[in-house]
Every structure is written in structure tokens, then in C-alpha cells.
Amino acid sequence: MKLATGLTLAIPALLFAGSLQAADAPVVVTSIKPVHSLVSAIMEGVGKPELIVDGAASPHTYNLKPSNARALQDAKVIFWVGPGLEAFLEKPLQSLGSDAIVARLDEAPGLVKLPFREGGAFEAHDDADEHAEADHDHDHETAEAGHDHDHEHGAFDTHLWLDPMNAKAMATEITTTLVAADPENALTYEANAKALDDRLDALDKEIAATVSPVKDKPFVVFHDAYQYFEHRYHIRVAGSITVSPETIPGAERVSEIHKKIGDLGATCVFAEPQFQPRLVNVVIEGTKAKSGVLDPEAATLPAGPDLYFTLMRGIAASMKDCLSRAA
């Protein structure tokens, strides 16, 4: 009877302790889905971060909602890539997020940053002039020295997460920030970060094996968002329909791209879920090129800790599928 009474008293106490832990979890806000995924993986067992750019929205064209503003005001920690990608957040972070710890992940130590390419990179690839092996192998110290603290808008390509080695660097910065903001949960953050690091290494090897059979086939993308993926896996992006997705190309540009597809022997042209897929149909009309879809910002994927892995596998699989079908 005493045992039963003790259990009866213990159950509410355990429930109370659990609710107290949840209440004590820091309010964490993230900008885009890939960042949210990495933060979610590191916060598992502690809490769930909030996401600003949800659904099929793009950070290139996003307008802050009242619910986003409230989240920023309540946040203890805010993670974003930086003003080169989420320009819509720059001013709100100075006002609404002024009491939070704001972590710019484009400043994470160890990142490889690649210069922003002008003109859509429509040039034939010369095998003798392939990217230096140091770039492919990610000599982080050299790359960081070359682009150290160069944070003007557009100074470097901000799609940093499309290289799993950059994702590892971002995850380390996320972990350091969370441990500083919430030391009581440091052991959980650090254990989760170690598991995530191992998964990212395995993912890197998996993607390399997936794209290896088609890496020498040139293709065209909707906008120039993939050079980190390109450098990491030695693939041949021949160019992009537009440099920036905010700028829809005119008739002259579309005509130029159509000609270049034939001249360069581009085998696939990839659309993106958020932007003008009909343009892809226009530029491949009358050519032998196939069409496919790439989703660099995970517009079509549900948010969560596994999103990053689904995103990267999806890009690799789409490339392999379209390029394998191409002549």
C-alpha cells in the first residue's frame, strides 16, 4: 500500500519535472529550413527551434510576418546565414532581436567561402583548367584566409550549406552558441553535435558515390546556387538561367541561354520549385537537353532534424536521374 502511494506521488512529480525542463528550454529561432534542420538535430532532447521561412517560401523574396516578429522578440538565440541571403532580416534583427544572441553562420570558423559568380558562369569547361584540387578537398585554412571577413553583400556565394563540410562548420558554431546560451544542457548539445558530425561525414561519402557516374556531364541550373555542391563533388555546372532569382531574365538572355545549351552540350536544365519553371521549358525547346528539378532551399520538404539529409540526397538523386536519362 505504501508502495502504491509512493508511486502515486512520484508520477505527478515526474510530470512536473518534465514540464519544468520544457519551460526552461531556450527560445531559439532559425531563418531557413537547412539551418533549422541543423539546429533541430543539435537541440534534440532539449527543445525545438522555431522557423521563419517555412513552407515553399524563399529567403530571396520573403516578407516578415507578424508571427515572425513576435518570435524574434521572444527569442534567446537567433540563427541566420547572414545579410547576403536573408536581407529581409537585417533590420528586424537590429530592433526585434536586439535582446537575443544572434549567430551569423556565414561567419562560422572553418567555412569555405566561394566568390559570387557574375554573368551566370556560362563558359565551356576546360578539363585542363579544372578547379584546383585544394578547392575540391576543401583546404579550409587556405580558403578562409582568401575570403577572411569579406562580408559585403554578394561578396561570396551564401548557399554555404550545399557542402556537408560547411554544414559541419556551421553545426560547430551552432553548438558553441547553444552551449554558451544554455550551459545546463551543454552535454546534450555536445553529444548531439558529435552524432550529427558523424552523419555528415557518412552523407558526404554517399553523395560522392551517387553523383560520380554523371559528374562529367554538363548541365544548367535555374539560378547560380550550387557551386559549393559543384566544387565538393567535381560536377560540371555549365551555367545558370539567372544569377539571382529575384531577377527574371529577359528575351535576349533566354535566347542566349538557349544557344549556349546547344554550344556547350548541356544535357539537363534544372528548375526550382519556387521560381518560373516555364522558363526551363522555353530554353530547352528544340534542344536535346532534359529537364529536372533541384530544391536548394528545401521548399518542398517538411522541416525537421532530418531535412538536411533529405535535401542533399534529393539534389544528388535528381542530378543522377536527369543526367542518366540525357543523351
mmCIF file of C-alpha atoms in Angstrom:
data_model
loop_
_atom_site.group_PDB
_atom_site.id
_atom_site.type_symbol
_atom_site.label_atom_id
_atom_site.label_comp_id
_atom_site.label_asym_id
_atom_site.label_seq_id
_atom_site.Cartn_x
_atom_site.Cartn_y
_atom_site.Cartn_z
ATOM 1 C CA MET A 1 0.000 0.000 0.000
ATOM 2 C CA LYS A 2 2.857 2.355 0.841
ATOM 3 C CA LEU A 3 4.483 1.455 -2.478
ATOM 4 C CA ALA A 4 1.319 2.341 -4.372
ATOM 5 C CA THR A 5 1.031 5.624 -2.513
ATOM 6 C CA GLY A 6 4.677 6.439 -3.255
ATOM 7 C CA LEU A 7 4.184 5.773 -6.965
ATOM 8 C CA THR A 8 1.067 7.915 -6.983
ATOM 9 C CA LEU A 9 3.010 10.795 -5.521
ATOM 10 C CA ALA A 10 6.027 10.231 -7.771
ATOM 11 C CA ILE A 11 4.115 10.356 -11.070
ATOM 12 C CA PRO A 12 2.896 13.975 -10.708
ATOM 13 C CA ALA A 13 6.373 14.936 -9.532
ATOM 14 C CA LEU A 14 7.937 13.448 -12.670
ATOM 15 C CA LEU A 15 5.363 15.124 -14.861
ATOM 16 C CA PHE A 16 6.079 18.432 -13.174
ATOM 17 C CA ALA A 17 9.833 17.973 -13.644
ATOM 18 C CA GLY A 18 9.316 17.257 -17.347
ATOM 19 C CA SER A 19 7.184 20.351 -17.847
ATOM 20 C CA LEU A 20 9.753 22.426 -15.966
ATOM 21 C CA GLN A 21 12.527 21.234 -18.278
ATOM 22 C CA ALA A 22 10.453 22.114 -21.360
ATOM 23 C CA ALA A 23 9.676 25.551 -19.914
ATOM 24 C CA ASP A 24 13.393 26.120 -19.267
ATOM 25 C CA ALA A 25 14.418 25.256 -22.833
ATOM 26 C CA PRO A 26 15.687 28.416 -24.548
ATOM 27 C CA VAL A 27 13.539 30.010 -27.233
ATOM 28 C CA VAL A 28 15.566 29.524 -30.414
ATOM 29 C CA VAL A 29 14.597 30.996 -33.791
ATOM 30 C CA THR A 30 16.121 29.999 -37.142
ATOM 31 C CA SER A 31 15.870 31.680 -40.534
ATOM 32 C CA ILE A 32 15.691 28.986 -43.226
ATOM 33 C CA LYS A 33 14.999 25.247 -43.351
ATOM 34 C CA PRO A 34 18.582 23.967 -43.786
ATOM 35 C CA VAL A 35 19.688 25.992 -40.752
ATOM 36 C CA HIS A 36 16.592 24.904 -38.816
ATOM 37 C CA SER A 37 17.435 21.276 -39.581
ATOM 38 C CA LEU A 38 20.970 21.517 -38.199
ATOM 39 C CA VAL A 39 19.782 23.377 -35.097
ATOM 40 C CA SER A 40 16.943 20.871 -34.582
ATOM 41 C CA ALA A 41 19.389 17.960 -34.661
ATOM 42 C CA ILE A 42 21.621 19.589 -32.052
ATOM 43 C CA MET A 43 18.648 20.557 -29.828
ATOM 44 C CA GLU A 44 17.006 17.114 -29.798
ATOM 45 C CA GLY A 45 16.032 16.215 -26.241
ATOM 46 C CA VAL A 46 16.081 19.853 -25.139
ATOM 47 C CA GLY A 47 13.603 21.730 -27.310
ATOM 48 C CA LYS A 48 12.520 22.592 -30.842
ATOM 49 C CA PRO A 49 13.628 25.744 -32.662
ATOM 50 C CA GLU A 50 11.179 27.975 -34.482
ATOM 51 C CA LEU A 51 11.431 28.575 -38.235
ATOM 52 C CA ILE A 52 10.823 31.839 -40.072
ATOM 53 C CA VAL A 53 10.959 30.958 -43.805
ATOM 54 C CA ASP A 54 8.611 27.974 -43.786
ATOM 55 C CA GLY A 55 6.721 26.103 -46.476
ATOM 56 C CA ALA A 56 7.653 26.840 -50.087
ATOM 57 C CA ALA A 57 8.798 30.405 -49.351
ATOM 58 C CA SER A 58 12.247 31.597 -50.406
ATOM 59 C CA PRO A 59 14.582 33.852 -48.388
ATOM 60 C CA HIS A 60 15.281 35.742 -51.622
ATOM 61 C CA THR A 61 11.705 37.074 -51.759
ATOM 62 C CA TYR A 62 10.420 36.681 -48.179
ATOM 63 C CA ASN A 63 8.421 39.308 -46.264
ATOM 64 C CA LEU A 64 8.443 39.109 -42.464
ATOM 65 C CA LYS A 65 5.081 38.143 -40.902
ATOM 66 C CA PRO A 66 3.690 39.415 -37.547
ATOM 67 C CA SER A 67 4.158 35.921 -36.081
ATOM 68 C CA ASN A 68 7.830 36.030 -37.148
ATOM 69 C CA ALA A 69 8.248 39.412 -35.454
ATOM 70 C CA ARG A 70 6.832 38.030 -32.199
ATOM 71 C CA ALA A 71 9.179 35.048 -32.390
ATOM 72 C CA LEU A 72 12.190 37.327 -32.829
ATOM 73 C CA GLN A 73 11.107 39.423 -29.840
ATOM 74 C CA ASP A 74 10.808 36.329 -27.620
ATOM 75 C CA ALA A 75 13.991 34.633 -28.802
ATOM 76 C CA LYS A 76 17.010 33.975 -26.612
ATOM 77 C CA VAL A 77 19.057 32.756 -29.591
ATOM 78 C CA ILE A 78 18.637 33.509 -33.305
ATOM 79 C CA PHE A 79 20.474 31.695 -36.093
ATOM 80 C CA TRP A 80 20.686 33.009 -39.655
ATOM 81 C CA VAL A 81 23.140 32.699 -42.535
ATOM 82 C CA GLY A 82 23.671 36.434 -42.990
ATOM 83 C CA PRO A 83 22.515 39.534 -44.879
ATOM 84 C CA GLY A 84 23.765 38.216 -48.208
ATOM 85 C CA LEU A 85 20.989 35.587 -48.121
ATOM 86 C CA GLU A 86 18.275 36.771 -45.716
ATOM 87 C CA ALA A 87 18.373 40.505 -46.427
ATOM 88 C CA PHE A 88 14.798 40.819 -45.098
ATOM 89 C CA LEU A 89 16.096 40.001 -41.582
ATOM 90 C CA GLU A 90 18.849 42.579 -41.338
ATOM 91 C CA LYS A 91 16.827 45.484 -39.915
ATOM 92 C CA PRO A 92 14.389 43.382 -37.801
ATOM 93 C CA LEU A 93 17.341 41.742 -36.045
ATOM 94 C CA GLN A 94 18.617 45.165 -35.007
ATOM 95 C CA SER A 95 15.309 46.037 -33.356
ATOM 96 C CA LEU A 96 13.158 42.983 -32.626
ATOM 97 C CA GLY A 97 16.085 40.678 -31.926
ATOM 98 C CA SER A 98 18.197 43.177 -30.001
ATOM 99 C CA ASP A 99 17.943 41.223 -26.709
ATOM 100 C CA ALA A 100 18.842 37.859 -28.259
ATOM 101 C CA ILE A 101 22.154 36.190 -29.025
ATOM 102 C CA VAL A 102 22.316 36.459 -32.827
ATOM 103 C CA ALA A 103 24.621 33.994 -34.579
ATOM 104 C CA ARG A 104 25.601 34.709 -38.188
ATOM 105 C CA LEU A 105 26.528 31.336 -39.604
ATOM 106 C CA ASP A 106 28.352 32.803 -42.590
ATOM 107 C CA GLU A 107 30.959 33.846 -40.021
ATOM 108 C CA ALA A 108 31.462 30.343 -38.617
ATOM 109 C CA PRO A 109 35.157 29.390 -38.339
ATOM 110 C CA GLY A 110 36.313 26.841 -40.891
ATOM 111 C CA LEU A 111 33.845 27.681 -43.646
ATOM 112 C CA VAL A 112 34.911 27.536 -47.264
ATOM 113 C CA LYS A 113 33.516 30.650 -48.989
ATOM 114 C CA LEU A 114 33.421 30.858 -52.765
ATOM 115 C CA PRO A 115 33.273 34.175 -54.655
ATOM 116 C CA PHE A 116 29.911 35.128 -56.105
ATOM 117 C CA ARG A 117 29.971 34.413 -59.845
ATOM 118 C CA GLU A 118 28.882 37.087 -62.281
ATOM 119 C CA GLY A 119 27.089 36.563 -65.569
ATOM 120 C CA GLY A 120 25.697 33.095 -64.946
ATOM 121 C CA ALA A 121 29.070 31.328 -65.360
ATOM 122 C CA PHE A 122 28.257 30.339 -68.945
ATOM 123 C CA GLU A 123 31.639 29.178 -70.062
ATOM 124 C CA ALA A 124 32.793 25.895 -71.571
ATOM 125 C CA HIS A 125 34.757 23.810 -69.084
ATOM 126 C CA ASP A 126 38.353 23.006 -69.941
ATOM 127 C CA ASP A 127 39.416 19.758 -68.318
ATOM 128 C CA ALA A 128 42.976 21.099 -68.104
ATOM 129 C CA ASP A 129 41.696 24.018 -66.041
ATOM 130 C CA GLU A 130 39.519 22.094 -63.607
ATOM 131 C CA HIS A 131 39.193 23.631 -60.173
ATOM 132 C CA ALA A 132 42.299 23.177 -58.067
ATOM 133 C CA GLU A 133 42.433 20.007 -56.030
ATOM 134 C CA ALA A 134 42.752 22.115 -52.909
ATOM 135 C CA ASP A 135 39.307 23.541 -53.612
ATOM 136 C CA HIS A 136 37.809 20.089 -54.124
ATOM 137 C CA ASP A 137 39.410 18.754 -50.964
ATOM 138 C CA HIS A 138 38.382 21.864 -49.047
ATOM 139 C CA ASP A 139 41.575 23.278 -47.700
ATOM 140 C CA HIS A 140 39.634 25.287 -45.149
ATOM 141 C CA GLU A 141 42.577 27.288 -43.855
ATOM 142 C CA THR A 142 43.573 28.492 -47.318
ATOM 143 C CA ALA A 143 40.015 29.309 -48.350
ATOM 144 C CA GLU A 144 39.310 31.111 -45.100
ATOM 145 C CA ALA A 145 42.456 33.185 -45.487
ATOM 146 C CA GLY A 146 41.418 34.116 -49.023
ATOM 147 C CA HIS A 147 37.983 35.308 -48.005
ATOM 148 C CA ASP A 148 38.553 36.282 -44.383
ATOM 149 C CA HIS A 149 35.920 38.677 -43.079
ATOM 150 C CA ASP A 150 34.819 39.748 -46.547
ATOM 151 C CA HIS A 151 31.137 40.154 -45.723
ATOM 152 C CA GLU A 152 29.862 42.726 -48.168
ATOM 153 C CA HIS A 153 26.552 41.642 -49.696
ATOM 154 C CA GLY A 154 27.227 39.423 -52.671
ATOM 155 C CA ALA A 155 30.964 39.156 -51.937
ATOM 156 C CA PHE A 156 30.612 35.388 -51.640
ATOM 157 C CA ASP A 157 28.005 32.798 -52.517
ATOM 158 C CA THR A 158 25.762 32.377 -49.468
ATOM 159 C CA HIS A 159 24.404 28.880 -50.267
ATOM 160 C CA LEU A 160 27.062 27.586 -47.902
ATOM 161 C CA TRP A 161 25.146 24.549 -46.634
ATOM 162 C CA LEU A 162 25.318 22.771 -50.006
ATOM 163 C CA ASP A 163 28.666 21.338 -48.960
ATOM 164 C CA PRO A 164 28.408 18.923 -45.992
ATOM 165 C CA MET A 165 31.821 20.121 -44.780
ATOM 166 C CA ASN A 166 30.409 23.620 -44.474
ATOM 167 C CA ALA A 167 27.391 22.157 -42.696
ATOM 168 C CA LYS A 168 29.830 20.643 -40.192
ATOM 169 C CA ALA A 169 31.434 24.047 -39.610
ATOM 170 C CA MET A 170 28.010 25.625 -39.156
ATOM 171 C CA ALA A 171 26.976 22.869 -36.733
ATOM 172 C CA THR A 172 30.067 23.531 -34.627
ATOM 173 C CA GLU A 173 29.168 27.225 -34.424
ATOM 174 C CA ILE A 174 25.560 26.344 -33.558
ATOM 175 C CA THR A 175 26.742 24.056 -30.758
ATOM 176 C CA THR A 176 29.138 26.647 -29.335
ATOM 177 C CA THR A 177 26.372 29.264 -29.326
ATOM 178 C CA LEU A 178 23.789 26.982 -27.678
ATOM 179 C CA VAL A 179 26.221 25.815 -25.002
ATOM 180 C CA ALA A 180 27.036 29.437 -24.136
ATOM 181 C CA ALA A 181 23.362 30.408 -24.040
ATOM 182 C CA ASP A 182 22.149 27.307 -22.191
ATOM 183 C CA PRO A 183 25.035 25.645 -20.274
ATOM 184 C CA GLU A 184 22.664 23.413 -18.292
ATOM 185 C CA ASN A 185 22.031 21.406 -21.475
ATOM 186 C CA ALA A 186 25.623 21.515 -22.739
ATOM 187 C CA LEU A 187 26.175 17.750 -22.531
ATOM 188 C CA THR A 188 23.107 17.060 -24.667
ATOM 189 C CA TYR A 189 24.084 19.642 -27.274
ATOM 190 C CA GLU A 190 27.609 18.293 -27.491
ATOM 191 C CA ALA A 191 26.521 14.650 -27.750
ATOM 192 C CA ASN A 192 24.018 15.532 -30.470
ATOM 193 C CA ALA A 193 26.669 17.538 -32.315
ATOM 194 C CA LYS A 194 29.054 14.575 -32.301
ATOM 195 C CA ALA A 195 26.338 12.305 -33.741
ATOM 196 C CA LEU A 196 25.490 14.925 -36.382
ATOM 197 C CA ASP A 197 29.147 15.300 -37.339
ATOM 198 C CA ASP A 198 29.428 11.544 -37.936
ATOM 199 C CA ARG A 199 26.231 11.532 -40.020
ATOM 200 C CA LEU A 200 27.516 14.410 -42.170
ATOM 201 C CA ASP A 201 30.745 12.535 -42.888
ATOM 202 C CA ALA A 202 28.746 9.485 -43.979
ATOM 203 C CA LEU A 203 26.435 11.657 -46.095
ATOM 204 C CA ASP A 204 29.421 13.218 -47.855
ATOM 205 C CA LYS A 205 30.704 9.800 -48.945
ATOM 206 C CA GLU A 206 27.206 8.700 -50.008
ATOM 207 C CA ILE A 207 26.638 11.745 -52.216
ATOM 208 C CA ALA A 208 30.070 11.408 -53.835
ATOM 209 C CA ALA A 209 29.192 7.840 -54.809
ATOM 210 C CA THR A 210 25.749 8.867 -56.106
ATOM 211 C CA VAL A 211 26.931 11.601 -58.492
ATOM 212 C CA SER A 212 30.215 10.001 -59.548
ATOM 213 C CA PRO A 213 28.787 8.243 -62.660
ATOM 214 C CA VAL A 214 27.396 11.509 -64.104
ATOM 215 C CA LYS A 215 29.800 14.150 -62.778
ATOM 216 C CA ASP A 216 31.311 14.874 -66.198
ATOM 217 C CA LYS A 217 28.002 15.707 -67.898
ATOM 218 C CA PRO A 218 27.436 19.495 -68.036
ATOM 219 C CA PHE A 219 24.085 20.948 -67.009
ATOM 220 C CA VAL A 220 22.333 24.273 -66.469
ATOM 221 C CA VAL A 221 20.528 25.401 -63.301
ATOM 222 C CA PHE A 222 17.810 27.991 -62.747
ATOM 223 C CA HIS A 223 19.968 30.225 -60.561
ATOM 224 C CA ASP A 224 23.595 30.060 -59.567
ATOM 225 C CA ALA A 225 23.143 28.382 -56.173
ATOM 226 C CA TYR A 226 25.123 25.170 -56.483
ATOM 227 C CA GLN A 227 28.799 25.963 -56.687
ATOM 228 C CA TYR A 228 29.518 24.538 -53.221
ATOM 229 C CA PHE A 229 27.978 21.245 -54.317
ATOM 230 C CA GLU A 230 29.813 21.595 -57.635
ATOM 231 C CA HIS A 231 33.225 22.121 -56.021
ATOM 232 C CA ARG A 232 32.798 19.401 -53.445
ATOM 233 C CA TYR A 233 31.793 16.679 -55.909
ATOM 234 C CA HIS A 234 33.673 17.776 -59.066
ATOM 235 C CA ILE A 235 30.492 18.158 -61.120
ATOM 236 C CA ARG A 236 30.105 20.301 -64.256
ATOM 237 C CA VAL A 237 27.590 23.120 -63.903
ATOM 238 C CA ALA A 238 27.746 24.878 -67.279
ATOM 239 C CA GLY A 239 25.774 27.940 -66.197
ATOM 240 C CA SER A 240 22.535 29.368 -64.841
ATOM 241 C CA ILE A 241 19.433 30.925 -66.333
ATOM 242 C CA THR A 242 19.679 33.810 -63.877
ATOM 243 C CA VAL A 243 22.355 34.844 -61.403
ATOM 244 C CA SER A 244 19.771 35.974 -58.853
ATOM 245 C CA PRO A 245 16.245 34.528 -58.605
ATOM 246 C CA GLU A 246 14.821 37.995 -57.916
ATOM 247 C CA THR A 247 15.750 38.953 -61.477
ATOM 248 C CA ILE A 248 13.773 37.228 -64.224
ATOM 249 C CA PRO A 249 15.823 37.136 -67.449
ATOM 250 C CA GLY A 250 14.604 38.998 -70.496
ATOM 251 C CA ALA A 251 14.083 37.641 -74.012
ATOM 252 C CA GLU A 252 17.672 38.365 -75.075
ATOM 253 C CA ARG A 253 19.067 36.453 -72.109
ATOM 254 C CA VAL A 254 16.724 33.494 -72.716
ATOM 255 C CA SER A 255 17.815 33.391 -76.353
ATOM 256 C CA GLU A 256 21.479 33.463 -75.318
ATOM 257 C CA ILE A 257 20.940 30.601 -72.861
ATOM 258 C CA HIS A 258 19.109 28.544 -75.487
ATOM 259 C CA LYS A 259 22.090 28.896 -77.819
ATOM 260 C CA LYS A 260 24.620 28.165 -75.082
ATOM 261 C CA ILE A 261 22.835 24.950 -74.124
ATOM 262 C CA GLY A 262 23.468 23.673 -77.625
ATOM 263 C CA ASP A 263 27.014 25.037 -77.859
ATOM 264 C CA LEU A 264 28.116 23.599 -74.514
ATOM 265 C CA GLY A 265 26.292 20.308 -74.915
ATOM 266 C CA ALA A 266 24.397 20.799 -71.649
ATOM 267 C CA THR A 267 22.463 17.606 -71.040
ATOM 268 C CA CYS A 268 19.984 18.788 -68.382
ATOM 269 C CA VAL A 269 18.381 22.059 -67.304
ATOM 270 C CA PHE A 270 17.090 22.179 -63.733
ATOM 271 C CA ALA A 271 14.152 24.240 -62.496
ATOM 272 C CA GLU A 272 13.447 25.125 -58.852
ATOM 273 C CA PRO A 273 10.067 24.704 -57.099
ATOM 274 C CA GLN A 274 9.649 28.392 -56.185
ATOM 275 C CA PHE A 275 10.539 30.021 -59.496
ATOM 276 C CA GLN A 276 9.212 30.168 -63.074
ATOM 277 C CA PRO A 277 9.516 26.529 -64.249
ATOM 278 C CA ARG A 278 8.126 27.546 -67.662
ATOM 279 C CA LEU A 279 11.424 29.320 -68.377
ATOM 280 C CA VAL A 280 13.165 25.969 -68.348
ATOM 281 C CA ASN A 281 10.768 24.632 -70.987
ATOM 282 C CA VAL A 282 11.476 27.684 -73.137
ATOM 283 C CA VAL A 283 15.259 27.376 -73.001
ATOM 284 C CA ILE A 284 15.346 23.634 -73.765
ATOM 285 C CA GLU A 285 12.822 23.796 -76.614
ATOM 286 C CA GLY A 286 14.428 22.400 -79.767
ATOM 287 C CA THR A 287 17.485 21.047 -77.925
ATOM 288 C CA LYS A 288 18.313 17.544 -76.708
ATOM 289 C CA ALA A 289 18.518 18.672 -73.101
ATOM 290 C CA LYS A 290 16.235 17.093 -70.496
ATOM 291 C CA SER A 291 14.595 18.945 -67.605
ATOM 292 C CA GLY A 292 14.665 18.221 -63.903
ATOM 293 C CA VAL A 293 14.058 19.956 -60.564
ATOM 294 C CA LEU A 294 16.518 20.901 -57.831
ATOM 295 C CA ASP A 295 15.453 22.290 -54.463
ATOM 296 C CA PRO A 296 18.467 24.001 -52.821
ATOM 297 C CA GLU A 297 16.449 25.642 -50.032
ATOM 298 C CA ALA A 298 14.183 22.636 -49.275
ATOM 299 C CA ALA A 299 10.981 24.407 -50.337
ATOM 300 C CA THR A 300 9.126 21.123 -50.839
ATOM 301 C CA LEU A 301 10.384 19.333 -47.712
ATOM 302 C CA PRO A 302 8.880 19.255 -44.201
ATOM 303 C CA ALA A 303 11.051 20.969 -41.609
ATOM 304 C CA GLY A 304 12.878 18.894 -39.029
ATOM 305 C CA PRO A 305 16.223 17.410 -37.970
ATOM 306 C CA ASP A 306 16.410 15.046 -40.962
ATOM 307 C CA LEU A 307 15.586 17.680 -43.589
ATOM 308 C CA TYR A 308 19.223 18.498 -44.357
ATOM 309 C CA PHE A 309 19.961 14.878 -45.232
ATOM 310 C CA THR A 310 16.814 14.539 -47.345
ATOM 311 C CA LEU A 311 17.683 17.804 -49.113
ATOM 312 C CA MET A 312 21.220 16.800 -50.034
ATOM 313 C CA ARG A 313 20.258 13.277 -51.075
ATOM 314 C CA GLY A 314 17.447 14.752 -53.180
ATOM 315 C CA ILE A 315 19.801 17.069 -55.067
ATOM 316 C CA ALA A 316 22.215 14.208 -55.762
ATOM 317 C CA ALA A 317 19.419 11.855 -56.849
ATOM 318 C CA SER A 318 17.824 14.475 -59.147
ATOM 319 C CA MET A 319 21.135 15.143 -60.833
ATOM 320 C CA LYS A 320 21.863 11.462 -61.310
ATOM 321 C CA ASP A 321 18.356 10.761 -62.636
ATOM 322 C CA CYS A 322 18.254 13.578 -65.192
ATOM 323 C CA LEU A 323 21.847 13.243 -66.343
ATOM 324 C CA SER A 324 21.499 9.471 -66.686
ATOM 325 C CA ARG A 325 18.470 9.972 -68.952
ATOM 326 C CA ALA A 326 20.224 12.565 -71.076
ATOM 327 C CA ALA A 327 21.911 11.619 -74.323
#
